[in-house]
XYZ file of C-alpha atoms in Angstrom:
345
model
C 83.937 33.690 76.228
C 84.166 32.608 72.587
C 87.851 33.570 72.547
C 88.509 31.403 75.626
C 86.819 28.425 73.984
C 88.885 28.974 70.813
C 92.130 28.908 72.805
C 91.028 25.768 74.674
C 90.219 24.046 71.389
C 93.664 24.890 70.002
C 95.399 23.596 73.130
C 93.417 20.381 73.024
C 93.587 19.722 69.307
C 97.260 20.317 68.607
C 98.604 17.759 71.130
C 96.105 15.241 69.775
C 97.268 15.905 66.219
C 100.936 15.702 67.165
C 100.982 12.877 69.652
C 97.691 11.126 68.946
C 97.777 7.421 68.271
C 95.098 5.227 66.683
C 94.673 1.621 67.781
C 95.516 0.374 64.287
C 99.112 1.527 64.835
C 99.601 -0.249 68.142
C 101.237 -3.213 66.382
C 104.099 -1.107 64.978
C 107.463 -2.500 65.970
C 109.906 0.381 66.194
C 113.205 -0.276 64.415
C 115.702 0.872 67.024
C 118.488 1.050 64.431
C 116.606 3.633 62.366
C 118.086 7.129 62.390
C 115.589 10.011 61.962
C 116.351 12.283 59.014
C 115.355 15.552 57.375
C 114.971 15.958 53.604
C 114.280 19.142 51.653
C 111.979 19.003 48.627
C 113.304 21.668 46.244
C 110.157 21.510 44.103
C 107.705 22.252 46.915
C 110.007 24.067 49.349
C 108.839 21.763 52.151
C 110.832 19.700 54.620
C 110.177 16.022 55.317
C 111.063 14.446 58.662
C 111.510 10.691 58.629
C 110.893 9.678 62.231
C 110.067 5.952 62.406
C 110.541 2.629 60.613
C 108.463 -0.459 61.300
C 110.911 -3.359 61.608
C 108.149 -5.809 60.696
C 107.022 -4.191 57.403
C 109.989 -1.945 56.627
C 107.630 1.006 56.204
C 109.131 4.419 56.987
C 106.817 7.013 58.525
C 107.364 10.659 57.644
C 105.815 13.993 58.591
C 105.904 17.365 56.864
C 107.163 20.805 57.884
C 105.856 23.643 55.701
C 107.877 26.893 56.103
C 105.774 30.061 56.576
C 107.252 31.812 53.509
C 104.733 30.766 50.846
C 103.073 34.146 50.675
C 102.953 36.891 48.064
C 102.405 40.081 50.091
C 101.888 43.404 48.355
C 102.755 46.288 50.657
C 101.868 49.925 50.004
C 103.224 52.513 52.437
C 102.286 56.178 52.674
C 104.079 58.605 55.002
C 102.324 61.777 56.103
C 104.007 64.597 58.013
C 102.332 67.112 60.303
C 104.797 69.428 62.009
C 107.532 67.208 63.454
C 105.602 63.916 63.440
C 105.418 61.216 60.793
C 102.451 58.936 60.263
C 103.269 55.677 58.497
C 100.258 54.002 56.892
C 100.782 50.348 55.963
C 98.416 48.535 53.615
C 99.232 44.838 53.246
C 97.419 42.610 50.751
C 97.795 38.849 50.689
C 98.293 38.466 46.927
C 96.566 35.852 44.810
C 99.878 34.066 44.268
C 100.035 33.183 47.972
C 99.633 29.600 49.130
C 99.113 30.505 52.789
C 97.083 32.917 54.878
C 99.176 35.647 56.519
C 99.351 35.228 60.279
C 101.810 37.977 61.257
C 103.912 40.904 60.026
C 107.163 41.836 61.753
C 108.690 45.298 61.275
C 112.051 46.496 62.578
C 110.756 49.571 64.425
C 110.322 48.504 68.060
C 112.015 51.535 69.631
C 111.202 54.058 66.913
C 107.455 54.706 67.247
C 105.090 56.317 69.732
C 101.710 54.892 68.747
C 100.231 52.148 66.601
C 96.618 51.844 65.475
C 95.285 48.464 64.374
C 91.863 47.177 63.280
C 89.818 44.915 65.541
C 91.153 41.388 66.129
C 94.751 42.446 65.475
C 97.356 43.478 68.012
C 101.100 43.943 68.286
C 103.838 42.940 70.676
C 107.594 43.296 70.967
C 109.446 40.392 69.406
C 111.477 39.314 72.423
C 114.908 40.950 72.539
C 114.907 41.733 68.821
C 114.203 45.247 67.470
C 110.898 44.182 65.889
C 107.224 44.626 66.555
C 104.976 41.753 65.533
C 101.470 42.474 64.251
C 99.362 39.352 64.544
C 95.769 38.108 64.688
C 94.189 37.739 68.124
C 91.806 34.843 67.632
C 92.050 31.851 65.345
C 89.006 29.834 64.334
C 89.652 26.097 64.551
C 87.022 23.890 62.891
C 85.688 20.864 64.754
C 88.476 18.347 65.214
C 88.476 15.395 62.820
C 91.074 12.755 63.625
C 91.241 11.762 59.954
C 92.203 15.249 58.770
C 95.019 17.665 59.692
C 94.076 20.725 61.685
C 93.135 23.744 59.561
C 93.636 27.175 61.126
C 92.047 30.188 59.447
C 93.422 33.687 59.995
C 91.824 37.025 59.146
C 94.223 37.897 56.326
C 93.307 35.254 53.802
C 94.366 35.260 50.160
C 93.070 38.364 48.382
C 92.300 40.265 51.611
C 94.030 43.393 52.958
C 95.062 44.809 56.325
C 95.722 48.491 57.028
C 97.316 49.927 60.149
C 99.278 53.053 61.029
C 102.303 53.933 63.131
C 103.066 57.389 64.550
C 106.699 58.340 65.075
C 109.002 61.292 65.562
C 111.579 59.616 63.338
C 112.347 60.003 59.664
C 111.600 57.378 56.959
C 114.306 54.815 56.320
C 114.651 51.323 54.847
C 113.883 48.693 57.480
C 113.638 44.917 57.520
C 110.343 43.097 57.786
C 109.032 39.540 57.735
C 105.618 38.414 56.550
C 104.749 35.020 57.982
C 102.346 32.623 56.316
C 100.089 30.203 58.134
C 99.951 26.805 56.419
C 96.376 25.821 55.714
C 97.155 22.325 56.948
C 99.499 21.476 59.791
C 101.012 18.098 59.039
C 102.250 16.834 62.394
C 100.882 13.356 61.793
C 102.893 11.189 64.158
C 101.440 7.708 64.458
C 103.090 7.230 67.849
C 104.477 9.797 70.275
C 107.786 11.022 68.795
C 110.995 10.197 70.603
C 113.080 12.881 72.256
C 115.528 12.742 69.333
C 112.723 13.323 66.823
C 111.314 16.217 68.854
C 114.767 17.814 68.953
C 115.148 17.436 65.188
C 111.732 18.952 64.587
C 112.282 21.883 66.961
C 115.750 22.547 65.536
C 114.370 22.528 62.008
C 111.593 24.959 62.838
C 113.928 27.351 64.674
C 116.908 27.272 62.315
C 115.580 26.619 58.826
C 116.010 29.496 56.384
C 112.947 31.780 56.177
C 111.342 30.201 59.226
C 110.135 33.715 60.170
C 108.420 34.091 56.832
C 109.231 36.096 53.726
C 111.845 38.803 54.290
C 111.178 42.220 52.735
C 112.770 45.661 52.726
C 110.124 48.305 53.429
C 109.789 51.881 54.703
C 109.745 52.519 58.450
C 110.796 55.126 61.021
C 114.458 55.222 61.972
C 116.257 57.580 64.317
C 119.067 59.533 62.672
C 122.384 59.831 64.398
C 122.737 63.483 65.392
C 126.487 63.211 64.893
C 126.175 62.498 61.162
C 127.724 65.241 59.051
C 126.334 66.651 55.824
C 128.529 64.316 53.757
C 127.131 61.327 55.649
C 123.553 62.482 55.090
C 124.245 62.910 51.392
C 125.708 59.394 51.183
C 122.585 58.042 52.851
C 120.384 59.934 50.392
C 122.440 58.529 47.517
C 121.972 54.998 48.845
C 118.211 55.538 49.117
C 118.065 56.741 45.521
C 120.050 53.706 44.351
C 117.764 51.345 46.263
C 114.625 53.039 44.934
C 115.882 52.791 41.355
C 116.894 49.138 41.792
C 113.401 48.257 43.031
C 110.048 49.524 41.788
C 109.969 52.725 43.818
C 111.356 54.797 40.931
C 110.072 53.299 37.703
C 111.822 55.397 35.050
C 115.559 55.157 34.341
C 115.636 58.680 32.956
C 114.276 60.041 36.223
C 116.910 58.025 38.093
C 119.700 59.521 35.993
C 118.326 63.038 36.401
C 118.037 62.742 40.195
C 121.480 61.176 40.473
C 123.033 63.984 38.436
C 121.565 66.520 40.855
C 122.956 64.677 43.892
C 126.354 64.479 42.176
C 126.269 68.269 41.749
C 125.321 68.742 45.389
C 128.376 66.686 46.331
C 130.658 68.752 44.065
C 129.442 72.006 45.567
C 129.798 70.776 49.141
C 133.310 69.515 48.447
C 134.199 73.123 47.525
C 132.326 74.577 50.529
C 129.809 76.214 48.198
C 126.742 75.827 50.399
C 124.365 78.150 48.515
C 124.781 76.406 45.110
C 124.405 73.055 46.900
C 121.121 74.252 48.422
C 119.847 75.401 45.023
C 120.594 72.040 43.387
C 119.094 70.127 46.314
C 115.944 72.248 45.939
C 115.807 71.218 42.299
C 116.183 67.575 43.372
C 113.264 67.868 45.798
C 111.083 69.660 43.254
C 111.645 66.845 40.769
C 110.823 64.211 43.401
C 107.585 66.065 44.193
C 106.718 66.456 40.508
C 107.178 62.727 39.815
C 105.216 61.613 42.874
C 102.448 59.270 41.788
C 103.866 59.167 38.253
C 107.292 57.549 38.134
C 107.927 57.636 41.888
C 105.794 55.576 44.258
C 104.702 56.693 47.698
C 107.558 54.656 49.211
C 110.181 56.244 46.953
C 108.736 59.682 47.574
C 108.778 59.287 51.368
C 112.354 58.049 51.347
C 113.765 60.702 48.996
C 111.636 63.698 49.978
C 111.959 63.576 53.750
C 115.655 62.640 53.789
C 116.431 65.245 51.128
C 114.478 67.809 53.100
C 116.400 66.942 56.262
C 119.709 67.549 54.486
C 118.390 70.796 53.015
C 117.432 72.108 56.428
C 120.819 71.073 57.844
C 122.443 73.178 55.119
C 120.254 76.148 56.072
C 117.857 75.955 53.122
C 114.102 76.485 53.138
C 111.469 73.859 52.342
C 110.442 74.008 48.653
C 106.926 75.087 47.830
C 105.912 71.790 46.228
C 105.246 68.968 48.641
C 105.647 71.304 51.619
C 103.464 72.119 54.569
C 101.276 69.368 55.935
C 102.377 66.491 53.762
C 99.344 64.249 53.567
C 100.628 61.659 51.129
C 99.033 60.562 47.900
C 97.433 57.143 47.582
C 97.900 57.303 43.824
C 101.606 57.154 44.475
C 101.386 53.721 46.055
C 102.345 51.907 42.886
C 101.826 48.148 42.883
C 103.370 47.614 46.259
C 106.438 45.850 47.526
C 106.504 42.268 46.266
C 109.757 41.314 47.896
C 112.570 43.807 47.835
C 115.106 41.907 49.748
């Protein structure tokens, strides 16, 4: 019942805030020659819509659009493997540098998972025709409406708080796109008279087309189905690209480790180019052993998941056996989470 009342309040309050009109504004004389405009404030990152000019006073009325990208999410991801399944554990913290509460997280994994587990008051849905799932809060608390103040909507994931959920998949870790969307603490649709059709079109176009309107874009770890037709050379190229990405971000934190791992992959490539499968397997084993040894030290849980599981897949394709370290039921290591993903994009 409380949820129903909350929804009713939102539906009632937002039209009032957008289209509401006080009696003191009834004497405004609309300047019919005025052309609505949009300005971008580079200092604040906000957009200003000029929608009306009073022909009597010359005053121009403006309203504000605040993009949902003013967040500082820290994302730690652990991947556990039991038999042929992968469990992806996402821990998202709304960092202290954020200026907005986090209202939703989109991850590019719509067709690549079997199960998702979320805490109470959070749920997920497919993001229309796009290959994303959207994790969002079920119920918003809207304080009592005050016509003199903008509406303030509070979400569960406020600044400094964390959200953890898990995804179960048959598919191997890969780099996927994600968007973390902020919820402005104040919605500034303060139209003094109902906006014209032209103004509504400008506003809607701005919200739908402006850069980062979906929030802050990040590259994170998620399940991705491998193409069965990929050859060993293709798998090695993919592993090389994952190592390069991990070293360019914070997932491998030591340049010496990066050079050592890259040298091993270069040797694997040399052996495969000469059809020397057994030496290639031996070097790839050494690569995996080093990844396992540096887990939680100079390699974060994200870097480990990406390099270990993809390296292991290539090893098994070559006919090798899983190394002793890191094998069996891979239950992850929270110490390997590092400081999270602050915006690898």
